[in-house]
Amino acid sequence: MPAGRNRNSESVDNYLKAILSLSGPREDRVTSTALAHHLAVAPASITNMLQKLAASADPLVEYERHRGVRLSPAGKRRALEIVRHHRLIETFLYKILDYPIEEVHEEAERLEHFISERFEERIAAKLGHPRIDPHGHSIPTMEGDMPPQATLRLTDVSAGGTFLIDSVGDRDVETLRLLEATGIKAGARLKVKPRTAREHYTVSIGRSPKMVDLTHEVAGDIRIVPFER
């Protein structure tokens, strides 16, 4: 990807990333309303951009006004490339430059559009070709494949149990600071109490007996897998 991208290209990249994220592993169509909420953009602006992306010479999306949008093969390749850039940069900032975990996302958001393929390759090699970023998210391969992650959201658990944290959301700085302060991070063991309150989740981390209450919103940013002894 060229190093010198313009602001319009950055906006396109952000749309493609959002569609990739919201469509999920089944690559479902994404509604304009969901996209507007995710990007904090007016619905009319969403419609205009999607129409432009669908009408380009090599369409990046497949869009029908009342059926939503999904990525075209070209759009998916580009979205995964940007996600790879983002997650490699986050990993580099965290592991090599010692950035605090809550700062790497915003920094990577600014840099992901501008690095060259050569620079991308050098970062990956320096890091030993990592498969996950500091938040536990899979890093797409150079070939554009996204390794699958069979995980649950903490909000999917009602009966309690012991789990390993697979990944945590990286979009909200305050949430990241809260999770980091309580030890909730990728790879940590999480004991979840059976739910008694609909909107709250009570957990403990590692061997600590201290219980932590999480809101539904925060719990939704935590992805887990069953802990196998």
Tab-separated table of C-alpha atoms in Angstrom:
chain	number	residue	atom	x	y	z
A	1	MET	CA	0.000	0.000	0.000
A	2	PRO	CA	1.432	3.411	-0.894
A	3	ALA	CA	2.933	5.316	1.999
A	4	GLY	CA	1.379	8.650	1.035
A	5	ARG	CA	-2.384	8.219	1.388
A	6	ASN	CA	-4.838	11.132	1.359
A	7	ARG	CA	-7.575	11.833	3.885
A	8	ASN	CA	-10.276	10.476	1.577
A	9	SER	CA	-8.400	7.158	1.393
A	10	GLU	CA	-8.181	7.099	5.190
A	11	SER	CA	-11.947	7.525	5.373
A	12	VAL	CA	-12.471	4.664	2.903
A	13	ASP	CA	-10.174	2.437	4.951
A	14	ASN	CA	-12.137	3.212	8.112
A	15	TYR	CA	-15.416	2.307	6.423
A	16	LEU	CA	-14.003	-0.982	5.167
A	17	LYS	CA	-12.607	-1.870	8.601
A	18	ALA	CA	-15.930	-1.095	10.237
A	19	ILE	CA	-17.860	-3.268	7.778
A	20	LEU	CA	-15.376	-6.105	8.320
A	21	SER	CA	-15.768	-5.841	12.093
A	22	LEU	CA	-19.555	-5.569	12.121
A	23	SER	CA	-20.164	-8.326	9.565
A	24	GLY	CA	-18.634	-10.966	11.864
A	25	PRO	CA	-17.263	-14.383	10.898
A	26	ARG	CA	-20.343	-15.143	8.775
A	27	GLU	CA	-19.799	-11.948	6.764
A	28	ASP	CA	-23.401	-10.839	7.266
A	29	ARG	CA	-24.717	-7.701	5.622
A	30	VAL	CA	-24.278	-4.598	7.784
A	31	THR	CA	-27.042	-2.020	8.116
A	32	SER	CA	-26.382	1.670	7.546
A	33	THR	CA	-27.681	2.324	11.074
A	34	ALA	CA	-25.103	-0.016	12.633
A	35	LEU	CA	-22.360	1.538	10.538
A	36	ALA	CA	-23.423	5.081	11.477
A	37	HIS	CA	-23.371	4.165	15.177
A	38	HIS	CA	-19.970	2.429	14.908
A	39	LEU	CA	-18.320	5.313	13.044
A	40	ALA	CA	-20.277	8.134	14.747
A	41	VAL	CA	-21.221	9.478	11.315
A	42	ALA	CA	-24.578	10.857	10.113
A	43	PRO	CA	-26.724	8.276	8.251
A	44	ALA	CA	-26.840	10.471	5.125
A	45	SER	CA	-23.046	10.518	4.969
A	46	ILE	CA	-22.992	6.727	5.352
A	47	THR	CA	-25.348	6.320	2.385
A	48	ASN	CA	-23.306	8.664	0.183
A	49	MET	CA	-20.037	6.874	0.941
A	50	LEU	CA	-21.478	3.385	0.398
A	51	GLN	CA	-22.927	4.442	-2.951
A	52	LYS	CA	-19.511	5.760	-4.029
A	53	LEU	CA	-17.702	2.592	-2.905
A	54	ALA	CA	-20.205	0.394	-4.740
A	55	ALA	CA	-20.029	2.454	-7.943
A	56	SER	CA	-16.233	2.582	-8.313
A	57	ALA	CA	-14.471	0.827	-11.207
A	58	ASP	CA	-13.364	-1.975	-8.873
A	59	PRO	CA	-16.192	-1.915	-6.281
A	60	LEU	CA	-15.081	-2.267	-2.672
A	61	VAL	CA	-18.567	-3.071	-1.370
A	62	GLU	CA	-21.843	-4.633	-2.455
A	63	TYR	CA	-24.570	-2.227	-1.375
A	64	GLU	CA	-28.361	-2.258	-1.584
A	65	ARG	CA	-30.139	0.553	0.235
A	66	HIS	CA	-32.655	-1.572	2.141
A	67	ARG	CA	-30.512	-4.703	2.508
A	68	GLY	CA	-27.319	-3.226	3.875
A	69	VAL	CA	-23.731	-3.628	2.761
A	70	ARG	CA	-20.999	-6.239	2.658
A	71	LEU	CA	-17.436	-6.174	1.407
A	72	SER	CA	-16.553	-7.225	-2.119
A	73	PRO	CA	-13.486	-9.489	-2.489
A	74	ALA	CA	-11.378	-6.387	-3.247
A	75	GLY	CA	-12.824	-4.555	-0.248
A	76	LYS	CA	-12.147	-7.476	2.068
A	77	ARG	CA	-8.521	-7.715	0.909
A	78	ARG	CA	-8.009	-4.027	1.570
A	79	ALA	CA	-9.754	-4.137	4.949
A	80	LEU	CA	-7.626	-7.070	6.105
A	81	GLU	CA	-4.468	-5.297	4.944
A	82	ILE	CA	-5.317	-2.264	7.056
A	83	VAL	CA	-6.214	-4.454	10.044
A	84	ARG	CA	-2.846	-6.209	9.659
A	85	HIS	CA	-1.063	-2.852	9.615
A	86	HIS	CA	-2.980	-1.695	12.682
A	87	ARG	CA	-2.331	-4.768	14.776
A	88	LEU	CA	1.334	-5.038	13.816
A	89	ILE	CA	1.842	-1.380	14.734
A	90	GLU	CA	0.058	-1.891	18.071
A	91	THR	CA	2.318	-4.854	18.819
A	92	PHE	CA	5.439	-2.907	17.845
A	93	LEU	CA	4.464	0.075	19.988
A	94	TYR	CA	3.681	-2.131	22.978
A	95	LYS	CA	6.564	-4.611	22.821
A	96	ILE	CA	9.388	-2.539	21.347
A	97	LEU	CA	8.584	1.061	22.294
A	98	ASP	CA	6.944	0.290	25.661
A	99	TYR	CA	3.750	2.239	24.986
A	100	PRO	CA	1.022	1.821	27.640
A	101	ILE	CA	-1.629	-0.625	26.433
A	102	GLU	CA	-4.343	2.048	26.466
A	103	GLU	CA	-2.384	4.279	24.050
A	104	VAL	CA	-1.496	1.850	21.268
A	105	HIS	CA	-4.891	1.807	19.546
A	106	GLU	CA	-5.123	5.533	18.870
A	107	GLU	CA	-1.491	5.696	17.743
A	108	ALA	CA	-2.002	2.758	15.380
A	109	GLU	CA	-5.181	4.398	14.017
A	110	ARG	CA	-3.066	7.329	12.866
A	111	LEU	CA	-0.224	5.264	11.383
A	112	GLU	CA	-1.995	2.287	9.786
A	113	HIS	CA	-2.816	4.087	6.519
A	114	PHE	CA	0.710	5.226	5.739
A	115	ILE	CA	3.194	2.376	6.150
A	116	SER	CA	4.656	0.725	3.068
A	117	GLU	CA	4.691	-3.025	2.447
A	118	ARG	CA	8.450	-3.045	3.077
A	119	PHE	CA	8.000	-1.341	6.433
A	120	GLU	CA	5.187	-3.772	7.273
A	121	GLU	CA	7.496	-6.716	6.494
A	122	ARG	CA	10.300	-5.256	8.639
A	123	ILE	CA	7.991	-4.759	11.621
A	124	ALA	CA	6.633	-8.310	11.306
A	125	ALA	CA	10.161	-9.757	11.100
A	126	LYS	CA	11.370	-7.687	14.071
A	127	LEU	CA	8.475	-9.013	16.146
A	128	GLY	CA	8.991	-12.626	15.045
A	129	HIS	CA	5.856	-12.664	12.860
A	130	PRO	CA	3.332	-12.494	15.741
A	131	ARG	CA	-0.102	-14.075	15.405
A	132	ILE	CA	-1.905	-11.893	17.969
A	133	ASP	CA	-1.700	-8.256	19.024
A	134	PRO	CA	-1.432	-6.990	22.653
A	135	HIS	CA	-5.214	-7.157	23.056
A	136	GLY	CA	-5.330	-10.809	21.948
A	137	HIS	CA	-6.770	-10.123	18.481
A	138	SER	CA	-5.604	-12.227	15.537
A	139	ILE	CA	-3.256	-10.518	13.090
A	140	PRO	CA	-4.166	-11.233	9.453
A	141	THR	CA	-1.432	-12.962	7.485
A	142	MET	CA	0.519	-11.295	4.682
A	143	GLU	CA	-1.658	-13.299	2.268
A	144	GLY	CA	-4.818	-11.744	3.712
A	145	ASP	CA	-6.082	-14.663	5.779
A	146	MET	CA	-7.608	-14.054	9.197
A	147	PRO	CA	-6.979	-16.978	11.593
A	148	PRO	CA	-10.293	-18.000	13.183
A	149	GLN	CA	-10.872	-17.489	16.920
A	150	ALA	CA	-13.558	-19.661	18.525
A	151	THR	CA	-14.443	-17.437	21.453
A	152	LEU	CA	-17.369	-16.264	23.562
A	153	ARG	CA	-18.171	-12.801	24.789
A	154	LEU	CA	-18.295	-12.588	28.568
A	155	THR	CA	-21.865	-11.381	28.093
A	156	ASP	CA	-22.741	-14.829	26.652
A	157	VAL	CA	-21.958	-16.518	29.986
A	158	SER	CA	-24.682	-16.815	32.623
A	159	ALA	CA	-23.851	-19.971	34.609
A	160	GLY	CA	-20.334	-18.943	35.630
A	161	GLY	CA	-17.114	-20.948	35.364
A	162	THR	CA	-13.394	-20.527	34.746
A	163	PHE	CA	-12.117	-19.113	31.468
A	164	LEU	CA	-9.037	-17.713	29.780
A	165	ILE	CA	-9.263	-14.212	28.376
A	166	ASP	CA	-8.709	-14.441	24.640
A	167	SER	CA	-8.943	-10.746	23.796
A	168	VAL	CA	-10.227	-7.394	25.004
A	169	GLY	CA	-11.728	-4.526	23.026
A	170	ASP	CA	-9.397	-1.704	22.074
A	171	ARG	CA	-11.708	1.121	20.970
A	172	ASP	CA	-12.384	2.802	24.331
A	173	VAL	CA	-9.400	4.190	26.243
A	174	GLU	CA	-11.187	4.459	29.597
A	175	THR	CA	-12.366	0.849	29.392
A	176	LEU	CA	-8.838	-0.289	28.566
A	177	ARG	CA	-7.467	1.571	31.575
A	178	LEU	CA	-10.082	-0.011	33.812
A	179	LEU	CA	-9.331	-3.506	32.525
A	180	GLU	CA	-5.571	-3.026	32.760
A	181	ALA	CA	-5.851	-1.761	36.350
A	182	THR	CA	-7.791	-4.878	37.380
A	183	GLY	CA	-5.481	-7.312	35.554
A	184	ILE	CA	-7.999	-8.170	32.851
A	185	LYS	CA	-5.897	-8.765	29.734
A	186	ALA	CA	-5.303	-11.392	27.080
A	187	GLY	CA	-4.013	-14.645	28.601
A	188	ALA	CA	-5.262	-13.994	32.135
A	189	ARG	CA	-7.497	-16.538	33.880
A	190	LEU	CA	-10.975	-15.309	34.732
A	191	LYS	CA	-13.379	-16.843	37.238
A	192	VAL	CA	-16.954	-15.824	36.534
A	193	LYS	CA	-19.673	-16.057	39.172
A	194	PRO	CA	-23.184	-17.132	38.128
A	195	ARG	CA	-25.140	-14.036	37.229
A	196	THR	CA	-27.590	-12.615	39.745
A	197	ALA	CA	-28.003	-9.127	38.259
A	198	ARG	CA	-28.957	-8.810	34.619
A	199	GLU	CA	-26.601	-5.943	33.791
A	200	HIS	CA	-23.591	-6.879	35.939
A	201	TYR	CA	-20.912	-9.572	35.844
A	202	THR	CA	-18.831	-10.514	38.894
A	203	VAL	CA	-15.377	-11.962	38.209
A	204	SER	CA	-12.005	-12.588	39.816
A	205	ILE	CA	-8.669	-12.594	38.018
A	206	GLY	CA	-5.988	-15.262	38.339
A	207	ARG	CA	-5.546	-16.435	41.932
A	208	SER	CA	-6.833	-13.218	43.474
A	209	PRO	CA	-9.810	-13.629	45.822
A	210	LYS	CA	-10.918	-10.063	45.090
A	211	MET	CA	-14.171	-9.872	43.159
A	212	VAL	CA	-14.692	-7.254	40.462
A	213	ASP	CA	-18.068	-6.110	39.145
A	214	LEU	CA	-18.224	-5.333	35.428
A	215	THR	CA	-21.013	-3.578	33.567
A	216	HIS	CA	-22.692	-5.215	30.586
A	217	GLU	CA	-20.941	-2.775	28.247
A	218	VAL	CA	-17.475	-3.552	29.615
A	219	ALA	CA	-18.143	-7.310	29.696
A	220	GLY	CA	-19.116	-7.138	26.028
A	221	ASP	CA	-15.550	-6.057	25.198
A	222	ILE	CA	-14.052	-9.218	26.740
A	223	ARG	CA	-13.791	-12.421	24.695
A	224	ILE	CA	-13.050	-15.693	26.521
A	225	VAL	CA	-12.477	-19.411	25.991
A	226	PRO	CA	-13.113	-22.215	28.506
A	227	PHE	CA	-10.158	-22.899	30.807
A	228	GLU	CA	-8.800	-26.420	30.431
A	229	ARG	CA	-6.727	-27.689	33.332
